[in-house]
Coordinates of C-alpha atoms and ligand atoms in Angstrom, one line a residue:
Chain A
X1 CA 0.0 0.0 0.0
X2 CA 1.6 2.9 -1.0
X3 CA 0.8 6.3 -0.1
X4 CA 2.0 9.6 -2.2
X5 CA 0.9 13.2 -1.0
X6 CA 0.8 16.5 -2.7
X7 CA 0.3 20.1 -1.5
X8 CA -0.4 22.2 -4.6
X9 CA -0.9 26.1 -4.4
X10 CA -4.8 27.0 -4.6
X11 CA -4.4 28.6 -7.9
X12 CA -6.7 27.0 -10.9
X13 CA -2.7 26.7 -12.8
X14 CA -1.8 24.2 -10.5
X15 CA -5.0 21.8 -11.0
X16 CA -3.8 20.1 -14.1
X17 CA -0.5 18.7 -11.6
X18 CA -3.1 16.7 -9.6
X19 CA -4.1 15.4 -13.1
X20 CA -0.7 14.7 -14.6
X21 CA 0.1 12.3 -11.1
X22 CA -2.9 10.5 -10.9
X23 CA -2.6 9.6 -14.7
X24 CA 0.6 8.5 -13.8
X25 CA -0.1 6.6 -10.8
X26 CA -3.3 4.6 -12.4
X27 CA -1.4 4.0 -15.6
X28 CA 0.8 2.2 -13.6
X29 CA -1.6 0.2 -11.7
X30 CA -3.2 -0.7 -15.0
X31 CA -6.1 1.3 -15.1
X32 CA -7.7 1.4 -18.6
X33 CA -6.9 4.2 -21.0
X34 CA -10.9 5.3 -20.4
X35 CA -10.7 5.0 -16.4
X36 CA -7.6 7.1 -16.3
X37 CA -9.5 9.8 -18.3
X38 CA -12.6 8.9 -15.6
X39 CA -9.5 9.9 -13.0
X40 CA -8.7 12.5 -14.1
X41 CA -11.9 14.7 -14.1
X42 CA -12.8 13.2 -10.6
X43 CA -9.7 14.6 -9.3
X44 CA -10.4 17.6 -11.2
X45 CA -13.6 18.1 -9.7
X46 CA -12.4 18.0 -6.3
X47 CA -9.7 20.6 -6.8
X48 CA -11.9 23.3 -8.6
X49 CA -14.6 22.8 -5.9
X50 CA -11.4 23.3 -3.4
X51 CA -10.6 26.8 -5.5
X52 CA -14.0 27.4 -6.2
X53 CA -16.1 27.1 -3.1
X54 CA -14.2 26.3 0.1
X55 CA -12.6 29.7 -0.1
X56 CA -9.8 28.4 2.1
X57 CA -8.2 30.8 3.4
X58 CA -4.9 28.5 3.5
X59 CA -2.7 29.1 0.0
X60 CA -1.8 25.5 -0.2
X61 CA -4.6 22.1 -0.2
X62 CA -4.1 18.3 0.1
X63 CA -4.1 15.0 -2.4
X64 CA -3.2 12.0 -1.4
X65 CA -3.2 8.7 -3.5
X66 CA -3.3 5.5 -1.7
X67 CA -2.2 2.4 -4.1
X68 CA -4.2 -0.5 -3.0
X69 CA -4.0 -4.1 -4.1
X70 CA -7.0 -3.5 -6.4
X71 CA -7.7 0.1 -6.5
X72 CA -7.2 3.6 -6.1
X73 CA -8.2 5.5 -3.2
X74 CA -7.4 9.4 -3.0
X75 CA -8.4 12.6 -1.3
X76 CA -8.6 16.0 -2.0
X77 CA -8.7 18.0 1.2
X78 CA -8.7 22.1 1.7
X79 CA -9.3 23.8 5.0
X80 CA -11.9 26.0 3.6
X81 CA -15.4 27.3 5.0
X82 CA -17.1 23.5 4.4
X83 CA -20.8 22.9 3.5
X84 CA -23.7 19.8 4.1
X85 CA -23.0 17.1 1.7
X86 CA -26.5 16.1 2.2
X87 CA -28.0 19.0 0.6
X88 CA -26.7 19.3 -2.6
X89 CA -29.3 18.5 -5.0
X90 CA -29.1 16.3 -7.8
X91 CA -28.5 18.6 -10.9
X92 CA -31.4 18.7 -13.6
X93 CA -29.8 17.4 -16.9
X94 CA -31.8 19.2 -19.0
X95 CA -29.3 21.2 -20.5
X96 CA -30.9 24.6 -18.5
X97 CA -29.0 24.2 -15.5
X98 CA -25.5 26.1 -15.5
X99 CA -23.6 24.4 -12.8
X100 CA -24.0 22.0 -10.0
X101 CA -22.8 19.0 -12.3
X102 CA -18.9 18.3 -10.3
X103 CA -20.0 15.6 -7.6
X104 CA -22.8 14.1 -9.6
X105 CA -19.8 13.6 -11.8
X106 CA -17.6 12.4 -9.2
X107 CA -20.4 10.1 -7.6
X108 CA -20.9 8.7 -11.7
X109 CA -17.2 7.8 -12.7
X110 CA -16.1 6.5 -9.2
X111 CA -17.2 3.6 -7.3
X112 CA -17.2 4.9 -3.9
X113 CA -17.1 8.6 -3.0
X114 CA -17.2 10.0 0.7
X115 CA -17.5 13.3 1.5
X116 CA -16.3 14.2 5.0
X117 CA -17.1 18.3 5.6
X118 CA -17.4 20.2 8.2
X119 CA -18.4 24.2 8.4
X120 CA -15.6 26.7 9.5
X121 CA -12.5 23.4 9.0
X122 CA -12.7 22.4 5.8
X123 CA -13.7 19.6 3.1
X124 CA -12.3 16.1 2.4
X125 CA -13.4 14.5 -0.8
X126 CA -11.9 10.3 -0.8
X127 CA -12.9 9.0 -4.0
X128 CA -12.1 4.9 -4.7
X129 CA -11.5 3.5 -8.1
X130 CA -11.4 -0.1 -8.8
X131 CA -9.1 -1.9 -10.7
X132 CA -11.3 -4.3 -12.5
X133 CA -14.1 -2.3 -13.0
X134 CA -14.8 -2.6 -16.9
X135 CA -17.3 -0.5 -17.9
X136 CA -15.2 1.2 -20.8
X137 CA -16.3 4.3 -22.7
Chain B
X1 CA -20.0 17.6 -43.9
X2 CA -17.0 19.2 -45.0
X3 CA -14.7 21.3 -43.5
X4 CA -13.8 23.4 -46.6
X5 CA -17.3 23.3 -47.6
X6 CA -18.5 25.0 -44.6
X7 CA -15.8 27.5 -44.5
X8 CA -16.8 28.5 -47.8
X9 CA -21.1 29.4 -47.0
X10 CA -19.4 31.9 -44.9
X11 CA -22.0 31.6 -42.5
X12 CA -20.2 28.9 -40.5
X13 CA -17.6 30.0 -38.9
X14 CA -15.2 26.8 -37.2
X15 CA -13.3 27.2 -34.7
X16 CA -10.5 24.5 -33.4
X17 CA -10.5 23.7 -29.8
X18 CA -6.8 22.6 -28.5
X19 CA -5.5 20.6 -25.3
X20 CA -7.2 20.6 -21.8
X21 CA -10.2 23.1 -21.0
X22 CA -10.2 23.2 -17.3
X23 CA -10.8 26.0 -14.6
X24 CA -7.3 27.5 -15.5
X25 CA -8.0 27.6 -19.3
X26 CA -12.0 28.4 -19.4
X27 CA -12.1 31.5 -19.7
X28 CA -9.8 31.5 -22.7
X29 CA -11.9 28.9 -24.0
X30 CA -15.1 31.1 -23.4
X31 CA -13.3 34.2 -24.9
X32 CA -12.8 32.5 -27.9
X33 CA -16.1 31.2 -28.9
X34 CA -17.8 34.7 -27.7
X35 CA -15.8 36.4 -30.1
X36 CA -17.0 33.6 -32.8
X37 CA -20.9 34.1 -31.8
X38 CA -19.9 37.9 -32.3
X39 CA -19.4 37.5 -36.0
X40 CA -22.9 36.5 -36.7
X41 CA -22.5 33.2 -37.9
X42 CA -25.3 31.1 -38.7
X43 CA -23.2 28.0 -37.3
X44 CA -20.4 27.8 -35.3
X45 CA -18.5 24.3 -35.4
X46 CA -15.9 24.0 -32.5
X47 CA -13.7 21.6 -33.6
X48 CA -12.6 19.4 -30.8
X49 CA -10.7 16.5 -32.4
X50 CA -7.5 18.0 -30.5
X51 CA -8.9 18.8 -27.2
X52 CA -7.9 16.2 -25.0
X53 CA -9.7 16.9 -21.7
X54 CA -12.5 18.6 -20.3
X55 CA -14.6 18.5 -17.5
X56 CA -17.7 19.8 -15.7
X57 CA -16.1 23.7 -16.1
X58 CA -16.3 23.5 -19.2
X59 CA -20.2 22.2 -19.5
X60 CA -21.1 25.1 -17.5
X61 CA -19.5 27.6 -20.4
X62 CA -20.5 25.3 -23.0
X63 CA -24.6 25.6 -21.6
X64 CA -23.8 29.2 -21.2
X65 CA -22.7 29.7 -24.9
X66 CA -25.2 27.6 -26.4
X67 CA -27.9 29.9 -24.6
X68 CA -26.1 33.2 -25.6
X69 CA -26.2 32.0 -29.3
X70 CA -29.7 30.7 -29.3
X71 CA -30.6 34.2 -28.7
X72 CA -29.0 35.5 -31.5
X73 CA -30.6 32.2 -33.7
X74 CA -27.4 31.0 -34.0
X75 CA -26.2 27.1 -33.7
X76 CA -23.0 25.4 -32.0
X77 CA -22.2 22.2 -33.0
X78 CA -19.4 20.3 -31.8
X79 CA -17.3 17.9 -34.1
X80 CA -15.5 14.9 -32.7
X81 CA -15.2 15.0 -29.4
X82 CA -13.3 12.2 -28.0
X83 CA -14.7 9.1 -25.9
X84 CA -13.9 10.8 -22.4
X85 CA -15.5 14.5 -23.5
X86 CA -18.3 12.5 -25.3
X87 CA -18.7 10.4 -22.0
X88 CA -19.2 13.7 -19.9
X89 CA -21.6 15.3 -22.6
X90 CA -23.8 13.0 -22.1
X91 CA -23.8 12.2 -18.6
X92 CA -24.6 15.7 -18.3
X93 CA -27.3 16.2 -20.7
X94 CA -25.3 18.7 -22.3
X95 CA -25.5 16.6 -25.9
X96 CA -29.5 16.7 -25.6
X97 CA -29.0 20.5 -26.4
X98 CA -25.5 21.1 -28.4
X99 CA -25.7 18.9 -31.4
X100 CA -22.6 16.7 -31.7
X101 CA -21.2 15.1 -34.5
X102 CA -18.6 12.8 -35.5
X103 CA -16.6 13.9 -38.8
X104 CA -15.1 11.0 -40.7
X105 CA -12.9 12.4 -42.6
X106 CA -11.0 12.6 -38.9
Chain C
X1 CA 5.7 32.3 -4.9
X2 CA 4.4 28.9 -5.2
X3 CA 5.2 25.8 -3.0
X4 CA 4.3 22.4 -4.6
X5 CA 4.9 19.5 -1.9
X6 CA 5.2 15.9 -3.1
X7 CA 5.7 12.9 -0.7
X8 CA 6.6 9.9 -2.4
X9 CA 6.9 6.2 -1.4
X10 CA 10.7 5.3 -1.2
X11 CA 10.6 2.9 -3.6
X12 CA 12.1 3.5 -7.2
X13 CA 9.1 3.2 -9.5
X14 CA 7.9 6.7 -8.1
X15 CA 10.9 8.3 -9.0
X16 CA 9.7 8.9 -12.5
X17 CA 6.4 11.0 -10.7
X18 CA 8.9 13.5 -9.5
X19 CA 10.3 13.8 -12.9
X20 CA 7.1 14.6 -14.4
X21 CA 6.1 16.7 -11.9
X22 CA 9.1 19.1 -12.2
X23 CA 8.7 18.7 -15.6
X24 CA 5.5 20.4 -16.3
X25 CA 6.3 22.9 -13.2
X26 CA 9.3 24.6 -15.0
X27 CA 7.4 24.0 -18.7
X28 CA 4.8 26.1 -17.2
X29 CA 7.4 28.3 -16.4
X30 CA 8.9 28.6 -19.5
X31 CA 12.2 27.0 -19.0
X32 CA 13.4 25.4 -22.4
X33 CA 13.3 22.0 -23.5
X34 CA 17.2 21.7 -22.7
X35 CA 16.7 23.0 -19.2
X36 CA 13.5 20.8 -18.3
X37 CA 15.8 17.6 -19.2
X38 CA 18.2 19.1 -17.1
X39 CA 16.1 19.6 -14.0
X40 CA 14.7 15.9 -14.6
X41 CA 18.1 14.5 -14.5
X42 CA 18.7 16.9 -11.3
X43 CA 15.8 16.0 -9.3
X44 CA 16.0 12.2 -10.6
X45 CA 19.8 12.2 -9.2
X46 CA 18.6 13.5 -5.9
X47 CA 15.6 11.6 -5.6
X48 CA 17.8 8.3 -6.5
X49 CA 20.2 9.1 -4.0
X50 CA 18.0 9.3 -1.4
X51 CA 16.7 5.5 -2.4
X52 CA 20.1 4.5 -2.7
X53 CA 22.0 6.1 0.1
X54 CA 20.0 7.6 2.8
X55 CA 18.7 4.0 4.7
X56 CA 15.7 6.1 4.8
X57 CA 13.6 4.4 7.4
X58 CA 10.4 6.1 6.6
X59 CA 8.3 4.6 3.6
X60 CA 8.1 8.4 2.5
X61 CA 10.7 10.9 1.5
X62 CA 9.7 14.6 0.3
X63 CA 10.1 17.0 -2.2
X64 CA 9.5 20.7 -2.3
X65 CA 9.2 22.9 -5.4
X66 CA 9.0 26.7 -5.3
X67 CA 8.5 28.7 -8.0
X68 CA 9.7 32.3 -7.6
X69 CA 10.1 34.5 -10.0
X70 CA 12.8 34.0 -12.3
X71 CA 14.3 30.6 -11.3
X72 CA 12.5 27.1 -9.7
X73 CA 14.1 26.3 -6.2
X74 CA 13.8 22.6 -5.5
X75 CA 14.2 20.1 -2.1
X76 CA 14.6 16.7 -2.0
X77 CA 14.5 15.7 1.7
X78 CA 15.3 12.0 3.5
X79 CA 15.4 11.3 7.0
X80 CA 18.0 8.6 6.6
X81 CA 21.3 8.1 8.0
X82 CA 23.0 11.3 6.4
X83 CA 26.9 11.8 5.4
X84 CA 29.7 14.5 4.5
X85 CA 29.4 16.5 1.6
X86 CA 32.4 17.7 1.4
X87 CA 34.0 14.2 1.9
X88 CA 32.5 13.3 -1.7
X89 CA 35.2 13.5 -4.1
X90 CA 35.1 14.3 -7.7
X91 CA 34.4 11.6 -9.7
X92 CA 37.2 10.5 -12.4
X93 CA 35.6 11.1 -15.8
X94 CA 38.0 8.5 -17.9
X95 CA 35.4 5.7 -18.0
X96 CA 36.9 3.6 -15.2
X97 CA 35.0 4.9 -12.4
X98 CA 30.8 3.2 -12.3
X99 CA 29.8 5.8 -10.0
X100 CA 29.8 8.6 -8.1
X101 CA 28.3 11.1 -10.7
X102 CA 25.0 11.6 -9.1
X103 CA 26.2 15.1 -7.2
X104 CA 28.7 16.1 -9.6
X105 CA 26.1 16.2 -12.6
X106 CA 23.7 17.8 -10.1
X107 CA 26.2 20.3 -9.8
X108 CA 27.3 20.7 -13.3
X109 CA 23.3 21.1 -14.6
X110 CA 22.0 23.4 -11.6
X111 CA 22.6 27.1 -10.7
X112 CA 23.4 26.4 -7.5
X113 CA 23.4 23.2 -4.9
X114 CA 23.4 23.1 -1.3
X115 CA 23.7 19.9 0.9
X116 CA 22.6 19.8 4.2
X117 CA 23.3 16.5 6.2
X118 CA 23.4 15.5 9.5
X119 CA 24.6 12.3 10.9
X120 CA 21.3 10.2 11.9
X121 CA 18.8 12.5 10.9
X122 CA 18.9 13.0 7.3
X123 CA 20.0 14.9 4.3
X124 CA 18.0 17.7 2.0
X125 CA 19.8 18.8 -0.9
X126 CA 18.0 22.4 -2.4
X127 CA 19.1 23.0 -5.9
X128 CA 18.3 26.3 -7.7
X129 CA 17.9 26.7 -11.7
X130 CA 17.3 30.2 -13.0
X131 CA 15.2 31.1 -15.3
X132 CA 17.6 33.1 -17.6
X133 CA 20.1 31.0 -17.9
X134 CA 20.3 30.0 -21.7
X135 CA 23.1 27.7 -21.9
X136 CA 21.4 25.3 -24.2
X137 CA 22.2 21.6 -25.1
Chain D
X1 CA 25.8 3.2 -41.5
X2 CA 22.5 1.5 -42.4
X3 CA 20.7 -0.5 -39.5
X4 CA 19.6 -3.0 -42.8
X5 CA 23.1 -3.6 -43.2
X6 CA 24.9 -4.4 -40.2
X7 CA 22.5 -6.9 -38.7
X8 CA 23.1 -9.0 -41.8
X9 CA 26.6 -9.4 -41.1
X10 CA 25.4 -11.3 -38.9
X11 CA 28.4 -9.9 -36.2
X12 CA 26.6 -7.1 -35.1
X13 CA 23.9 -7.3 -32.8
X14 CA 21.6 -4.0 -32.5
X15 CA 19.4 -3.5 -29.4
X16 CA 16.7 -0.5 -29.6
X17 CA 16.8 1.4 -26.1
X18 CA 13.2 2.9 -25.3
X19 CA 11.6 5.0 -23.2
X20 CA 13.3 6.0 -19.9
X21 CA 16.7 4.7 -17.7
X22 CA 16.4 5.5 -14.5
X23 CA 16.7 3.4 -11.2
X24 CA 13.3 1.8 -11.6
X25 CA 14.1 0.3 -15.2
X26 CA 17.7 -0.1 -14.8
X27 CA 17.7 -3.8 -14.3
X28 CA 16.0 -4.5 -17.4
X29 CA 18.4 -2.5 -19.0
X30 CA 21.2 -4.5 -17.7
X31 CA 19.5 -7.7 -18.8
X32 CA 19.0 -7.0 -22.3
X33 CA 22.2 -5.8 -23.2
X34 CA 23.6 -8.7 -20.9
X35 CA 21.6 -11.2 -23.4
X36 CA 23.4 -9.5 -26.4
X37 CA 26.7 -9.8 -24.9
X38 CA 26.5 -13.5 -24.4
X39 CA 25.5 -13.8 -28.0
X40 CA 29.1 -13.0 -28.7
X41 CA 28.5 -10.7 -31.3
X42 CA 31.4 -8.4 -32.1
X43 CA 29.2 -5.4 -32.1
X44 CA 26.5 -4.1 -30.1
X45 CA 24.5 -1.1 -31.2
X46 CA 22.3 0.0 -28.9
X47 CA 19.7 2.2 -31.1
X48 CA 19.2 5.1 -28.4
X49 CA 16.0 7.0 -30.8
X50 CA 13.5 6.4 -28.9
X51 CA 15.7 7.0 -25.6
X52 CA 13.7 9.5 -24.0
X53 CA 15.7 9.9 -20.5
X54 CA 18.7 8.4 -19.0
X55 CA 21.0 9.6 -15.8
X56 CA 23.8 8.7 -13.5
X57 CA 22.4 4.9 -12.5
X58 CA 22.6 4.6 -16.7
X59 CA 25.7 5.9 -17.0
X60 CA 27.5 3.4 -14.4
X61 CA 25.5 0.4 -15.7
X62 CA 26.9 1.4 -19.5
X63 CA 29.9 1.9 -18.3
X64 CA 30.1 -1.7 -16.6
X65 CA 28.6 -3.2 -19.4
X66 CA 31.0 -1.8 -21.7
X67 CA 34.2 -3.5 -19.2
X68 CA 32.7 -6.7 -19.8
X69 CA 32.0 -6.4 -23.6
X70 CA 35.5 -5.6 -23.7
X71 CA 36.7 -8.7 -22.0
X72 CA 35.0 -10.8 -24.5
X73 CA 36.4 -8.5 -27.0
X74 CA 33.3 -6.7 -28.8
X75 CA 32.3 -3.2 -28.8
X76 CA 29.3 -1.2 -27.6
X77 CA 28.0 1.6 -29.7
X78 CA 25.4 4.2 -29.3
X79 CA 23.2 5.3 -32.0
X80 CA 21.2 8.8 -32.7
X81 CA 21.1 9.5 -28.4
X82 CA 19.4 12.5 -27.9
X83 CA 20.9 16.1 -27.2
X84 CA 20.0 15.4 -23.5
X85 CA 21.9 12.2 -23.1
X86 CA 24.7 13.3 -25.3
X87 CA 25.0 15.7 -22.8
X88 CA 25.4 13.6 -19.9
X89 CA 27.7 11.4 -21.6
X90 CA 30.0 14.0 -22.5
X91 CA 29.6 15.1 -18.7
X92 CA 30.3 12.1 -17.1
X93 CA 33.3 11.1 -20.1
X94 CA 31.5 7.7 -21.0
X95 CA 31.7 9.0 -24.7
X96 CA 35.2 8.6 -24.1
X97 CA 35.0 5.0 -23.8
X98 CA 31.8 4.3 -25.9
X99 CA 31.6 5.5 -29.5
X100 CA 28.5 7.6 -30.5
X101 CA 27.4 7.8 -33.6
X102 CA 24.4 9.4 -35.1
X103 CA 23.0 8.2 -37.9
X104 CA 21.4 10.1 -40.9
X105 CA 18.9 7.9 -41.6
X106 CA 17.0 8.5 -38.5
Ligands
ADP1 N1 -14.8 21.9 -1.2 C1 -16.0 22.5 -1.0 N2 -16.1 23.5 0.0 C2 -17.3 24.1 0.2 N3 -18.4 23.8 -0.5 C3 -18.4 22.9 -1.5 C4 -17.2 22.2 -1.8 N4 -17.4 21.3 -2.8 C5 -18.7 21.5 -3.1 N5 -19.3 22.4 -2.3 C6 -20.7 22.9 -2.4 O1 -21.4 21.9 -3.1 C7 -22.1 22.5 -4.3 C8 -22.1 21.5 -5.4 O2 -20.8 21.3 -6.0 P1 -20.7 20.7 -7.4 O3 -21.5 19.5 -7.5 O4 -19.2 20.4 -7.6 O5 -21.2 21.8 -8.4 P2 -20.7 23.3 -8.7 O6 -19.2 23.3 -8.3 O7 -20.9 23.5 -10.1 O8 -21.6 24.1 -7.8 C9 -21.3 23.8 -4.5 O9 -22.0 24.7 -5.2 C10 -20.9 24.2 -3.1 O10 -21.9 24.9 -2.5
ADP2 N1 20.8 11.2 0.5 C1 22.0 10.6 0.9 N2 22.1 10.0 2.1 C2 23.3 9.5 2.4 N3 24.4 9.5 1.7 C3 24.4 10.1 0.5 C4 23.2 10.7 0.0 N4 23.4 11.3 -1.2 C5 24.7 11.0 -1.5 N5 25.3 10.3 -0.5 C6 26.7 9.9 -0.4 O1 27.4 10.6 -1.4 C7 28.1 9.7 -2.3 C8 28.1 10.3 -3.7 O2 26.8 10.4 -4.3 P1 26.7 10.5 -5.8 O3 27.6 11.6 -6.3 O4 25.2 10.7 -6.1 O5 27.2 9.2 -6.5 P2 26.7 7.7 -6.3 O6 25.3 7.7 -5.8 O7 26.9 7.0 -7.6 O8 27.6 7.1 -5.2 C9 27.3 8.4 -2.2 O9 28.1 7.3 -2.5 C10 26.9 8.4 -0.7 O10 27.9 8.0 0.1

């Protein structure tokens, strides 16, 4: 089980670096050319809701990977304002609705997503991904 | 459908849509096809056989465009997107309302 | 200034995720092709050291890149057993010699190099590449 | 020098070098070339094109591998490596002891 961290500034240049590594890491776990892509925009999601709404007042925020046996487990954790989980609504998909669409995204690619918030300390998104998992695009 | 063709109605204009459109590069990306529904065009064809990545940013500017255009009666159509773009388009319901099509001579 | 942290396992197949990170750090910056190669082999030298050398007996080591503004300051820090800089001689470059280049072609691609070691508690070697510099392969 | 050539002499062995020598890969590295020394061809030409990255840990393992080819009398050469690695070759002196040579073709 191997465990890598990164600290990236919380500036929208630095997103595509928590893209880059997770490509990386997954590539070399054997994840499928599709579920890599699937990786990357989950982990893109958590870091622009990170820039976009935690307004953490910290200039730095978290990702860690976790290698398991058969899957991918990471985090993306700021120490922002927080919010209820529970009350995000499902987005309409009705092509009227402007935003609202990063952790139904999240929730669709990954197999397991947890979100751990808390107002006034912050956000923790751990997403898994499984190895075998074969639903290809 | 015809690239050359198209260019030549003069009321398409095409525009070519490069590498990763993220929350650093969106509002490049939304620059760029404003100035596009600017020109009047009937059509505007965003050519995305060489974007690589996008994600739910970017279906937020795309919904926004497509509604700034339909006021204006104009039409955005994307070409090609790849698997992974095509994957998010319509998980998101965004292809039920920007018409998507795959060119073969790609 | 921006700080990019990266933890990494101590194991060699995550050497090449501090490559790539680095890599699309000083891109971004706009160091040229010939100096991103360089600052690969820099970081990969240090980073390989460390696996090598420093009987790190953490599972982690770390790595630190800060962008100012006209040159990329980089860490590479293990909490292994340490040892004398200034005891490392200069390699002999006639062919006959299999190692001991690692800190001499750190030296010869960076800026500038500082070692700090101690004895029990690990070394952290900060290398500095400016910007400017356009000595070019 | 034309790759077509050499190998059928039928002394020459060449090898084609890819992606990236570093620590991780090293020992697969060591193994292949290894494999070509025991063939006891009197030439080895490692094709370095498609050599993307190599440092120090490649250096000493070349440099080792070239002390034993040398025993059993053959010669390592490296073919078309890249500005990069010609660099650290010329750094370290191994293209002292291992010709280079780049070849137009490629
Ligand atoms: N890291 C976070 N910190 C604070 N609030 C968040 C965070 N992530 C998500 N949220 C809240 O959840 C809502 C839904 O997020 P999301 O589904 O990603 O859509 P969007 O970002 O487009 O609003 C956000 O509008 C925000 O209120
Ligand atoms: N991180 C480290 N921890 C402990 N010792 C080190 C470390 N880095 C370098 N050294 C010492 O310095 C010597 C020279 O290192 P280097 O120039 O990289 O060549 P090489 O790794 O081939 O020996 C090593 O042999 C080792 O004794």
């Amino acid at each position: 089980m191997d465990s890598i961290k990164l600290t990236l500034p919380t500036k929208p240049e630095y997103v595509s670096l928590a893209r880059l590594t997770i490509a990386s890491v997954a590539n070399n776990m054997g994840f499928s050319i599709g579920d890599v892509e699937d990786l990357k925009v989950a982990v893109s999601e958590a870091c622009t809701n990170a820039l976009n709404h935690s307004k953490n007042p910290d200039t730095t925020y978290d990702l860690t990977y976790i290698v398991e046996n058969q899957k991918l487990v990471f985090t993306v954790t700021d120490r922002g304002i927080g919010f209820e989980p529970e009350e995000v609504a499902m987005p309409d998909l009705n092509g009227k609705q402007l935003g609202g669409f990063g952790i139904f995204i999240i929730k669709s690619l990954m197999d397991r997503v947890e979100i751990i918030s808390e107002r006034g300390s912050g956000t923790s998104i751990t997403m898994v991904k499984n190895l075998s998992t074969t639903h290809e695009v | 459908m015809n690239s050359n063709n198209i260019i030549e109605t003069g009321k398409t204009s095409m525009v070519s849509i490069k590498g990763e459109i993220d929350i650093y590069s969106i509002e490049k990306f939304r620059a760029s096809i404003e100035k596009e529904i600017m020109t009047q065009a009937t059509q505007i064809i965003l050519d995305c056989s060489e974007l690589s990545y996008m994600d739910s940013t970017g279906m937020g500017v795309l919904i926004e465009l497509r509604n700034k255009s339909k006021e204006m009666g104009q039409r955005i159509i994307m070409m090609n997107p790849r698997p992974n773009i095509k994957k998010l388009l319509s998980l998101t319901g965004v292809d039920k309302i920007i018409e998507i099509v795959d060119n073969p001579a790609n």
